[in-house]
Coordinates of C-alpha atoms and ligand atoms in Angstrom, one line a residue:
Chain A
M160 CA 73.3 150.8 163.3
V161 CA 75.6 150.9 160.2
L162 CA 75.7 147.5 158.2
I163 CA 79.8 148.1 155.9
Y164 CA 80.5 145.4 153.3
A165 CA 84.0 144.8 152.7
S166 CA 84.5 143.2 149.2
S167 CA 87.6 139.9 149.3
P168 CA 88.3 139.6 145.1
E169 CA 90.1 137.0 145.3
G170 CA 90.0 136.6 149.2
Q171 CA 92.1 139.8 150.3
L172 CA 90.4 142.3 152.2
K173 CA 92.3 145.8 150.1
K174 CA 92.0 149.2 149.9
T175 CA 89.0 149.8 148.3
A176 CA 87.4 147.9 151.2
F177 CA 89.5 150.1 154.4
E178 CA 87.9 153.0 152.2
A179 CA 84.8 152.0 153.0
V180 CA 85.3 150.7 156.3
T181 CA 86.3 154.0 157.3
Y182 CA 83.5 155.5 155.6
G183 CA 80.8 154.0 157.5
Y184 CA 82.5 154.2 161.1
K185 CA 82.4 157.7 160.0
V186 CA 78.7 157.9 159.2
A187 CA 78.5 155.7 162.4
Q188 CA 79.8 158.2 164.6
S189 CA 77.4 160.6 162.8
L190 CA 74.8 158.8 163.9
G191 CA 75.7 157.8 166.8
A192 CA 75.4 154.5 165.8
E193 CA 77.7 151.5 165.3
A194 CA 79.4 150.3 162.8
V195 CA 79.6 147.3 161.2
A196 CA 81.1 144.9 159.1
L197 CA 80.6 141.9 157.0
T198 CA 82.4 139.9 154.4
I199 CA 82.1 137.2 152.0
G200 CA 83.6 133.7 151.6
N201 CA 86.7 132.8 152.5
V202 CA 88.5 136.4 153.4
D203 CA 92.4 136.1 154.7
N204 CA 92.0 138.3 158.6
A205 CA 89.1 139.4 158.2
G206 CA 89.4 140.6 161.9
V207 CA 91.4 143.2 160.6
L208 CA 89.2 145.6 159.4
G209 CA 88.5 146.3 163.2
Q210 CA 91.4 148.5 162.6
Y211 CA 88.6 151.5 160.5
G212 CA 87.0 151.5 162.8
A213 CA 84.4 148.1 162.4
S214 CA 83.3 146.9 166.5
K215 CA 83.2 143.6 165.1
V216 CA 83.3 141.4 162.1
I217 CA 80.9 139.0 160.4
N218 CA 81.9 136.4 157.8
V219 CA 79.2 134.6 155.9
P220 CA 80.7 131.9 153.6
A221 CA 79.5 131.1 150.2
G222 CA 81.1 130.5 147.0
G223 CA 82.4 132.6 143.6
F224 CA 80.5 136.4 143.6
D225 CA 76.8 136.3 142.6
S226 CA 75.5 139.5 143.4
G227 CA 71.5 137.6 143.8
V228 CA 73.6 135.4 147.1
Y229 CA 75.3 138.2 147.8
A230 CA 72.8 140.9 147.9
N231 CA 70.5 137.9 150.1
I232 CA 73.2 138.2 152.9
I233 CA 73.9 141.6 153.3
A234 CA 70.1 142.0 153.3
Q235 CA 69.5 139.1 156.0
A236 CA 73.0 140.3 157.5
A237 CA 71.5 144.1 157.7
E238 CA 68.6 142.7 159.0
K239 CA 70.0 140.3 162.2
T240 CA 72.8 143.7 163.2
G241 CA 69.7 146.5 163.0
A242 CA 71.5 147.9 160.2
N243 CA 69.6 150.1 158.1
V244 CA 72.6 151.9 155.7
V245 CA 73.9 150.1 154.9
V246 CA 77.6 151.3 152.8
M247 CA 79.7 149.5 149.9
A248 CA 82.4 150.5 147.9
D249 CA 81.5 151.7 144.5
D250 CA 83.8 148.8 143.1
S251 CA 82.9 146.0 140.8
T252 CA 81.1 144.2 142.9
G253 CA 79.6 146.7 144.0
K254 CA 78.2 147.9 140.7
S255 CA 76.4 144.6 140.7
L256 CA 75.7 145.1 144.0
L257 CA 73.3 148.1 146.1
G258 CA 71.2 148.3 143.3
R259 CA 70.1 144.7 144.6
V260 CA 70.5 145.5 147.6
A261 CA 68.3 148.5 148.4
V262 CA 65.3 146.8 146.4
R263 CA 65.9 143.7 149.5
M264 CA 65.3 146.3 152.2
D265 CA 63.8 148.9 150.5
A266 CA 65.9 150.8 150.8
G267 CA 66.8 154.5 148.5
S268 CA 70.2 153.8 147.2
V269 CA 73.2 155.7 145.8
S270 CA 76.0 155.0 143.7
G271 CA 80.2 156.5 144.0
V272 CA 79.5 158.9 146.4
K273 CA 82.3 161.4 147.2
S274 CA 80.8 163.1 150.7
L275 CA 80.0 162.6 154.2
P276 CA 76.2 162.2 154.1
D277 CA 74.8 165.0 155.7
T278 CA 72.7 164.7 158.2
A279 CA 71.3 168.7 159.7
N280 CA 68.0 168.1 158.0
G281 CA 67.6 164.6 155.8
F282 CA 70.2 162.9 155.1
S283 CA 72.0 163.4 151.6
V284 CA 75.6 162.9 150.4
E285 CA 77.2 164.3 146.8
K286 CA 77.9 162.7 143.8
N287 CA 80.0 163.3 140.6
V288 CA 77.3 162.7 137.6
F289 CA 78.2 164.3 133.6
S290 CA 81.4 162.0 133.4
G291 CA 82.2 164.6 136.6
K292 CA 80.9 168.0 134.2
A293 CA 78.8 168.3 137.7
I294 CA 78.3 167.8 141.1
A295 CA 74.5 166.5 143.2
S296 CA 73.3 166.2 145.4
Y297 CA 71.0 163.4 147.0
N298 CA 68.8 163.4 149.8
I299 CA 67.2 159.8 150.3
S300 CA 64.1 160.4 152.1
S301 CA 63.6 156.6 153.6
A302 CA 64.3 154.9 156.7
N303 CA 66.7 152.4 155.1
K304 CA 69.8 153.6 153.4
V305 CA 71.9 151.9 151.2
V306 CA 74.8 154.0 149.6
S307 CA 78.7 152.9 147.8
V308 CA 82.1 155.1 147.4
T309 CA 83.7 156.6 145.6
G310 CA 87.8 154.5 145.6
N311 CA 90.7 157.1 146.6
T312 CA 88.6 159.5 148.4
F313 CA 87.9 158.7 151.8
P314 CA 91.8 157.6 152.2
P315 CA 91.6 154.5 154.8
E316 CA 92.3 156.0 158.5
V317 CA 93.1 153.2 161.8
V318 CA 90.9 153.7 164.5
G319 CA 91.4 150.5 166.8
A320 CA 92.7 146.7 166.6
D321 CA 91.6 143.9 165.6
V322 CA 88.1 141.9 166.2
A323 CA 87.3 138.8 166.2
V324 CA 85.5 137.7 163.2
E325 CA 81.3 136.1 163.5
D326 CA 79.9 133.9 161.7
G327 CA 76.7 135.1 162.5
G328 CA 74.3 132.8 162.0
I329 CA 73.3 133.3 158.3
T330 CA 73.7 130.9 155.5
A331 CA 73.8 131.6 151.9
P332 CA 70.6 130.6 149.9
E333 CA 71.8 128.6 146.8
S334 CA 74.0 130.4 143.6
R335 CA 72.3 130.5 139.7
I336 CA 76.1 131.5 138.5
T337 CA 79.5 129.6 138.0
V338 CA 82.2 131.3 137.6
K339 CA 84.7 129.1 135.9
E340 CA 88.2 131.2 136.2
V341 CA 88.9 134.7 137.3
S342 CA 92.3 136.2 136.2
T343 CA 93.6 139.5 136.8
V344 CA 96.8 141.2 136.7
K345 CA 99.5 140.1 139.0
G346 CA 102.7 142.7 140.6
T347 CA 100.6 145.6 139.7
V348 CA 97.8 147.4 141.9
P349 CA 94.5 147.2 139.6
L350 CA 93.5 151.3 137.8
P351 CA 90.7 151.7 139.8
E352 CA 92.5 151.3 143.0
A353 CA 96.6 152.6 141.5
E354 CA 97.0 155.7 143.3
L355 CA 99.9 156.9 140.9
V356 CA 99.0 155.8 136.7
V357 CA 101.0 156.5 133.4
S358 CA 98.2 156.6 130.6
A359 CA 100.3 156.7 127.2
G360 CA 98.5 157.2 123.7
R361 CA 99.0 156.8 120.0
G362 CA 101.2 159.8 120.3
V363 CA 103.6 156.3 121.3
K364 CA 103.0 155.6 117.8
D365 CA 104.2 151.9 118.3
P366 CA 103.3 149.8 120.5
G367 CA 107.4 148.3 120.1
N368 CA 108.6 152.2 121.5
W369 CA 106.1 151.4 125.0
G370 CA 109.0 150.8 127.1
I371 CA 110.2 154.1 128.1
I372 CA 106.6 154.2 129.1
E373 CA 106.9 150.6 131.5
E374 CA 110.3 151.8 132.5
L375 CA 108.7 155.8 134.4
A376 CA 105.7 153.7 135.5
D377 CA 108.6 150.8 136.8
I378 CA 110.2 153.4 139.2
L379 CA 107.5 155.7 140.3
G380 CA 105.8 152.0 141.4
A381 CA 102.7 153.3 139.1
T382 CA 99.7 151.6 137.3
T383 CA 99.8 151.5 133.0
A384 CA 96.5 152.9 131.3
C385 CA 96.4 154.7 128.1
S386 CA 93.7 156.2 125.3
R387 CA 91.2 154.0 123.5
P388 CA 92.0 153.6 119.9
V389 CA 95.9 152.2 121.5
A390 CA 93.5 149.3 123.3
D391 CA 91.7 149.4 120.0
V392 CA 94.2 148.6 117.8
G393 CA 95.4 145.7 120.5
W394 CA 99.0 148.0 122.0
R395 CA 98.1 148.1 124.9
P396 CA 95.8 145.1 126.4
H397 CA 91.6 146.2 127.4
H398 CA 92.2 147.0 130.4
E399 CA 94.3 149.4 130.8
H400 CA 92.0 151.2 128.3
V401 CA 90.3 155.2 130.5
G402 CA 87.9 157.3 130.0
Q403 CA 84.5 157.5 129.5
T404 CA 84.6 154.3 127.6
G405 CA 86.5 152.4 129.5
V406 CA 87.7 152.8 133.0
A407 CA 87.1 155.8 135.3
I408 CA 90.1 156.2 137.8
R409 CA 91.4 159.3 140.4
P410 CA 94.5 158.3 141.5
N411 CA 96.5 160.9 143.1
L412 CA 98.9 161.4 140.0
Y413 CA 98.1 161.1 136.5
I414 CA 100.7 161.9 133.8
A415 CA 99.2 161.0 130.4
I416 CA 102.1 161.0 127.5
G417 CA 100.8 161.5 124.2
I418 CA 97.5 162.2 124.6
S419 CA 95.1 165.0 123.4
G420 CA 92.9 165.3 126.1
A421 CA 89.6 164.4 124.1
I422 CA 86.7 165.1 126.5
Q423 CA 85.9 161.3 126.3
H424 CA 89.3 160.8 127.7
L425 CA 88.8 163.4 130.7
A426 CA 85.5 162.0 131.7
G427 CA 87.5 159.3 132.5
V428 CA 90.4 161.0 134.3
N429 CA 88.9 164.0 135.4
Q430 CA 88.8 163.5 139.0
S431 CA 93.4 162.6 139.4
K432 CA 94.3 165.1 142.2
T433 CA 96.8 166.7 139.6
I434 CA 97.7 165.6 135.7
V435 CA 100.7 166.0 134.6
V436 CA 100.6 166.3 130.6
I437 CA 103.2 166.1 128.2
N438 CA 102.8 166.3 124.2
K439 CA 104.5 167.9 121.3
D440 CA 101.2 170.3 120.5
P441 CA 101.2 173.9 122.9
E442 CA 97.5 172.9 121.5
A443 CA 96.4 169.6 122.8
P444 CA 93.5 170.1 124.8
F445 CA 94.4 168.4 127.8
F446 CA 96.3 171.1 128.5
K447 CA 93.3 172.5 129.9
A448 CA 93.2 169.9 132.5
A449 CA 97.0 169.7 133.5
D450 CA 98.3 170.8 136.7
Y451 CA 101.4 170.3 135.6
G452 CA 102.4 171.2 131.3
I453 CA 105.9 169.8 128.9
V454 CA 106.0 171.0 125.7
G455 CA 107.9 168.8 124.0
D456 CA 109.0 165.4 122.1
L457 CA 108.4 162.3 124.4
F458 CA 110.2 159.8 123.3
E459 CA 112.6 162.4 125.0
V460 CA 110.5 164.1 128.0
V461 CA 109.9 160.5 129.2
P462 CA 113.7 159.1 129.3
R463 CA 114.6 162.6 130.9
L464 CA 111.5 162.3 133.6
T465 CA 112.0 159.1 134.3
E466 CA 115.9 160.3 135.0
A467 CA 115.1 162.6 137.3
I468 CA 112.7 160.5 139.2
K469 CA 115.8 158.0 140.0
K470 CA 117.5 160.3 141.4
H471 CA 115.7 161.8 143.4
K472 CA 114.7 158.7 145.3
G473 CA 117.7 158.0 145.1
Chain B
M73 CA 64.8 133.9 122.2
K74 CA 62.8 136.3 123.7
L75 CA 65.4 139.2 124.4
L76 CA 64.4 142.9 125.5
V77 CA 66.7 145.6 125.7
C78 CA 66.7 148.9 128.0
V79 CA 68.0 151.9 126.6
S80 CA 68.1 155.2 127.6
K81 CA 68.6 159.0 126.4
T82 CA 71.2 160.8 128.0
P83 CA 72.8 164.2 126.7
D84 CA 75.2 163.2 124.0
T85 CA 79.5 163.3 125.7
T86 CA 80.6 167.0 124.8
T87 CA 77.2 168.7 126.4
K88 CA 78.2 172.0 128.0
I89 CA 76.7 170.9 131.4
A90 CA 75.0 173.9 133.2
F91 CA 72.1 174.4 135.7
T92 CA 69.1 176.6 135.9
G93 CA 66.6 176.5 138.6
D94 CA 68.8 177.7 141.4
N95 CA 70.6 175.7 140.1
T96 CA 68.0 172.7 141.0
A97 CA 67.6 171.1 137.1
L98 CA 69.9 170.4 134.1
D99 CA 70.0 173.7 132.0
T100 CA 68.5 171.9 128.4
Q101 CA 68.8 174.3 126.4
G102 CA 70.7 173.1 123.5
V103 CA 71.2 170.0 124.8
Q104 CA 71.7 166.9 122.1
Y105 CA 70.5 164.0 123.3
I106 CA 71.6 160.6 122.4
M107 CA 71.1 156.6 122.7
N108 CA 73.4 156.0 126.0
P109 CA 76.1 154.8 124.3
Y110 CA 77.1 151.8 126.4
D111 CA 72.7 150.6 125.0
E112 CA 73.3 151.7 120.9
W113 CA 76.3 149.6 120.7
Y114 CA 76.9 146.9 122.6
A115 CA 73.4 145.6 124.5
L116 CA 71.3 146.5 122.0
V117 CA 73.8 144.8 118.9
R118 CA 74.6 142.0 121.3
A119 CA 71.2 141.1 120.7
L120 CA 69.9 140.9 117.9
E121 CA 73.6 139.7 117.2
L122 CA 71.8 136.2 119.7
K123 CA 68.2 137.1 117.3
E124 CA 70.4 136.5 113.6
A125 CA 72.6 133.4 115.1
A126 CA 69.1 131.7 116.5
G127 CA 65.8 133.9 116.2
G128 CA 63.7 135.4 118.4
T129 CA 62.0 138.7 118.6
V130 CA 64.4 142.0 120.3
T131 CA 62.4 144.4 121.8
I132 CA 63.7 147.8 123.1
I133 CA 62.1 149.5 126.1
N134 CA 62.3 153.4 127.9
V135 CA 61.2 155.0 130.3
G136 CA 60.3 158.1 129.3
A137 CA 58.3 161.2 127.3
A138 CA 56.8 161.3 123.9
S139 CA 60.6 163.5 122.5
N140 CA 62.6 160.3 123.5
D141 CA 60.5 158.1 120.2
T142 CA 63.5 159.2 118.3
V143 CA 66.0 157.2 119.7
I144 CA 63.4 154.3 120.1
R145 CA 63.3 154.8 116.6
K146 CA 67.0 154.3 116.2
G147 CA 66.5 151.3 117.8
L148 CA 63.6 150.3 116.0
A149 CA 66.0 151.1 113.0
I150 CA 69.6 149.4 114.1
G151 CA 67.0 146.3 114.6
A152 CA 64.5 145.8 116.7
D153 CA 61.9 144.5 116.5
D154 CA 59.1 147.0 118.7
A155 CA 59.8 148.9 121.4
I156 CA 58.3 149.4 124.2
R157 CA 57.2 153.4 126.0
V158 CA 56.5 153.4 129.7
D159 CA 55.5 157.5 129.2
A160 CA 56.4 159.1 132.0
E161 CA 58.5 161.9 133.2
G162 CA 61.1 160.3 133.9
G163 CA 62.1 160.0 138.3
S164 CA 65.1 158.3 140.3
A165 CA 66.6 154.7 139.5
Y166 CA 64.0 153.0 141.7
F167 CA 61.4 154.7 139.3
V168 CA 62.4 153.4 136.5
A169 CA 63.5 150.2 137.1
K170 CA 60.3 149.0 138.6
Q171 CA 58.8 150.6 135.3
I172 CA 61.1 148.2 133.4
A173 CA 60.1 145.3 136.2
E174 CA 56.9 145.7 135.9
Q175 CA 56.7 145.6 131.9
A176 CA 59.2 142.1 131.4
K177 CA 57.5 140.2 133.8
A178 CA 54.7 140.6 131.5
G179 CA 56.9 139.8 128.7
G180 CA 59.0 136.5 130.2
Y181 CA 61.9 137.2 128.9
D182 CA 65.3 135.5 128.7
M183 CA 67.5 138.3 128.8
V184 CA 67.5 141.5 129.5
F185 CA 70.3 143.9 128.5
F186 CA 71.7 147.2 130.2
G187 CA 74.3 148.9 129.4
K188 CA 76.7 149.6 131.9
E189 CA 75.7 152.9 133.2
T190 CA 73.7 156.1 131.8
I191 CA 76.8 158.7 130.8
D192 CA 74.3 160.8 132.3
Y193 CA 74.0 160.2 136.0
N194 CA 76.6 157.8 135.7
G195 CA 74.7 155.5 138.4
S196 CA 74.4 151.8 136.8
Q197 CA 72.6 150.5 138.8
I198 CA 69.5 149.9 137.1
G199 CA 70.0 147.4 135.4
S200 CA 71.0 144.7 138.7
M201 CA 67.7 146.6 140.7
V202 CA 65.4 144.7 137.6
A203 CA 67.1 141.6 138.2
E204 CA 66.1 142.1 142.0
M205 CA 62.7 142.6 140.8
L206 CA 62.1 139.5 138.7
D207 CA 64.7 137.6 140.8
M208 CA 67.2 136.6 138.0
P209 CA 70.8 136.7 138.6
F210 CA 72.9 139.0 136.7
V211 CA 75.8 140.0 135.6
S212 CA 77.1 143.3 135.1
Y213 CA 79.7 145.1 132.6
A214 CA 79.7 142.3 130.0
T215 CA 83.5 141.8 127.3
K216 CA 81.8 138.7 125.5
M217 CA 79.0 136.3 126.2
D218 CA 78.2 133.1 123.8
V219 CA 75.3 131.1 124.3
S220 CA 74.1 128.0 123.6
G221 CA 71.3 126.7 124.0
N222 CA 69.8 128.4 127.2
T223 CA 73.5 129.0 128.6
A224 CA 75.3 131.6 128.3
T225 CA 79.5 132.1 129.5
I226 CA 80.0 136.1 129.5
S227 CA 83.2 137.4 130.8
R228 CA 82.4 140.5 133.2
D229 CA 85.4 143.4 133.6
I230 CA 86.5 143.1 137.3
E231 CA 89.1 145.1 139.0
G232 CA 92.5 145.4 136.9
G233 CA 90.9 142.0 134.5
Q234 CA 88.2 139.5 134.0
E235 CA 85.6 137.1 135.5
V236 CA 84.1 133.9 133.2
V237 CA 80.2 133.6 135.0
E238 CA 78.4 130.1 133.3
L239 CA 74.2 130.9 133.7
S240 CA 70.8 129.9 132.8
T241 CA 68.9 132.0 131.1
P242 CA 66.9 133.8 132.6
F243 CA 69.1 136.5 133.1
A244 CA 70.5 140.4 133.0
L245 CA 73.8 141.7 132.1
S246 CA 75.0 145.1 131.5
A247 CA 76.9 145.3 128.4
A248 CA 80.7 147.4 128.3
K249 CA 83.0 147.2 125.4
G250 CA 83.8 144.3 124.0
L251 CA 79.9 142.8 124.5
A252 CA 79.5 143.9 120.7
E253 CA 81.0 146.6 117.6
Q254 CA 78.8 149.5 117.2
R255 CA 76.2 149.2 114.3
I256 CA 75.0 152.4 111.9
P257 CA 71.3 152.5 110.3
N258 CA 70.6 151.7 106.8
M259 CA 68.5 153.6 105.1
R260 CA 66.1 150.5 105.2
G261 CA 66.2 150.1 108.7
I262 CA 65.2 153.4 109.2
M263 CA 62.2 152.9 106.7
M264 CA 61.1 150.1 108.3
A265 CA 61.6 151.7 112.1
K266 CA 58.7 153.7 111.3
R267 CA 55.8 151.1 110.5
K268 CA 57.2 148.9 113.5
P269 CA 54.8 149.2 116.8
L270 CA 55.9 151.2 118.7
N271 CA 53.9 150.9 122.7
V272 CA 53.2 153.5 124.7
V273 CA 51.6 152.2 128.4
P274 CA 51.0 154.5 131.4
A275 CA 52.9 153.9 134.2
V276 CA 53.3 152.7 137.4
A277 CA 53.0 154.0 140.8
V278 CA 55.8 155.1 142.8
D279 CA 56.6 156.2 146.4
E280 CA 59.9 157.6 145.4
K281 CA 62.9 157.2 147.7
V282 CA 65.4 159.7 146.7
S283 CA 66.1 162.7 145.2
I284 CA 67.8 165.3 143.3
V285 CA 68.4 168.5 146.2
S286 CA 71.1 170.4 144.0
Y287 CA 73.0 170.6 141.6
A288 CA 77.2 172.1 141.5
L289 CA 80.0 172.5 139.2
P290 CA 83.4 171.4 139.8
P291 CA 85.7 173.8 141.4
A292 CA 87.8 176.3 138.6
K293 CA 90.7 174.0 138.0
S294 CA 94.1 176.3 138.5
D295 CA 95.7 177.1 135.6
C296 CA 98.4 174.5 134.1
R297 CA 101.3 174.8 134.8
Y298 CA 104.4 174.8 131.8
I299 CA 107.7 173.5 133.0
D300 CA 110.5 173.7 129.9
A301 CA 111.2 170.3 128.8
E302 CA 115.1 170.3 130.6
S303 CA 114.3 170.9 133.0
M304 CA 112.5 167.6 134.3
D305 CA 114.6 167.6 138.1
E306 CA 112.0 170.7 138.5
L307 CA 108.5 168.6 137.2
V308 CA 110.1 165.5 140.7
E309 CA 111.1 168.5 143.0
L310 CA 106.8 170.5 142.5
L311 CA 105.4 166.7 142.1
H312 CA 107.0 166.1 145.8
S313 CA 107.2 169.2 147.8
E314 CA 103.8 171.1 146.0
A315 CA 101.3 168.3 144.8
K316 CA 102.8 166.1 147.4
V317 CA 101.6 163.3 145.3
I318 CA 106.0 161.7 144.7
Ligands
FAD559 C1 81.6 158.7 122.6 C2 83.0 158.3 122.2 C3 84.2 157.0 123.8 C4 85.0 157.3 123.1 N1 85.5 156.2 124.8 C5 86.9 156.8 125.4 C6 87.3 156.6 126.1 O1 86.7 155.5 127.3 N2 89.1 157.4 125.3 C7 89.5 157.7 125.1 O2 90.5 157.3 125.4 N3 88.9 157.6 124.2 C8 87.9 157.9 123.8 N4 87.3 158.5 122.5 C9 87.9 158.8 121.6 C10 88.5 160.2 121.7 O3 87.4 161.0 121.8 C11 89.7 160.2 121.2 O4 89.4 160.0 120.1 C12 91.2 159.1 121.9 O5 90.6 159.3 123.3 C13 92.3 160.1 121.6 O6 93.6 159.3 121.7 P1 95.0 159.6 121.7 O7 94.9 160.8 122.4 O8 95.5 158.2 122.3 O9 95.5 159.6 120.1 P2 95.5 161.8 119.3 O10 93.7 162.1 119.8 O11 96.3 160.4 117.7 O12 96.3 162.3 120.5 C14 97.9 162.1 120.0 C15 98.5 163.1 120.6 O13 99.7 162.9 120.9 C16 100.9 164.0 120.6 N5 102.0 163.2 120.2 C17 102.3 162.8 119.6 N6 104.0 162.6 119.3 C18 104.6 162.8 120.3 C19 105.2 163.3 120.0 N7 106.3 162.6 120.0 N8 105.6 163.5 121.7 C20 104.9 164.1 123.1 N9 103.4 164.4 122.3 C21 102.8 163.8 120.6 C22 100.2 164.6 119.7 O14 100.4 166.2 119.7 C23 98.6 164.1 119.5 O15 97.8 165.0 120.4 C24 86.3 158.8 122.3 C25 85.1 158.7 121.6 C26 84.1 158.6 121.1 C27 83.0 159.4 120.1

């Protein structure tokens, strides 16, 4: 049995959760097992996880996020369902939970996997290491296994219909953490989940110049991001900072505008499927990592690109 | 307050990665090592600030061989009071977590600090493992922490925003950008570090459950295709029909 913990930020199941269930369903198929999904807290429409392959959904009531409480619930659910493989997303909840669940279940664990397990001899999964500069193949030899799945790697696949949501007879232990406040940007897709990202750096020169960047993002339906110095001086909010010290992303399209392409910046974006670089310096290191490059002044090129996309969407 | 900061040694961010032994081991030739930046800049410095404000001790712990002592001495130079090195060649996240938990149990710490991840294996697992082994609450990706008495208010990074939580000691946390500002060790710190205690303790045995079988380099990126700055229609067409991303 494969158990998938589907995270539900602010009560909503999102693409990240559907990706985890899709992955878990595929693992279950390769093991000839069933996939059961688990949600925790108040969740809208948890039965929808059946569409991605869960044969049933267990929901356990609990308060705000506390890794100790949630790990306890996940381990209980694994025991009740007889699951020896637990799958979750490598998102902010997964990063707090994976190790805890592994310890509770006496399981081997790998975070941020990007391949389905090779079960030909054992159970091995691939993961990016050295900030995307290499790929390591990990073998898990214990009976119980816990993995978290890299985002935007296994697109959600609809294979079934909604299923019933059961309560599973699991009680949450008492929490030692009080969640006082959750504040997230509304109206745009959060960066780690975004498929299209428009990012800008010091080349934009002044926070007042960001209008052209936002216009391009708007017309594309993209999320905006920035390089570290731009967030450091407060031109852009901290949560937009991508790279080694910021958010690591892997969108389908990353447009880098006025960013030089320092190795620490690339570490957070080099997994993007397609990279477009706009820079006036033909020697900018970012061009080495680019699929498409435009050498030119961003203040001319970006508005032109926005117009071209308008025309295309036409 | 008794504070424990877990620090690891990682290859410098600009290291060129290569492998030896039929792609089963990292080629360490010419690799420059540093203290993992999240451990050094954010976790260690926030712990030192708390000590400066309210008294107490800051102990750093590392699991590794004697060659890690330079990184540990740097932590002492920045201001930690003493250090523990669990003598081992390293191992899985679980192995390292087990060693840290073993020492932390004996020390009775109020807070155990980690970096949000190491920049080599990017695992982000050890903090949550140690928290579970010690039965402590754990807050990951902390970007701000205020402490009053034994209560802490912590902001942490979540997708597209922040979450603010409150909890009491003892607890564990992992540090992200924002939690503190990097400190450069000064001459006095470096001199004093030489005399601070660095206790080397043996590792406990662990049954490994996970191992790295092999490494590979990512497939080479195809060359950049340059598009004339006047021809944005062409770029849009390529993104649509060739890259299929819009
Ligand atoms: C340990 C460590 C961690 C780090 N982590 C990160 C991280 O997570 N993320 C990150 O981004 N950085 C990080 N950095 C910093 C990184 O090394 C670079 O300094 C930073 O990415 C540079 O930002 P930038 O490209 O916006 O600015 P710059 O390097 O100043 O580049 C600006 C670019 O804009 C171009 N430009 C200027 N004007 C125009 C114009 N009119 N039209 C077109 N192009 C123009 C220039 O040619 C130049 O290439 C880290 C550094 C260290 C040491």
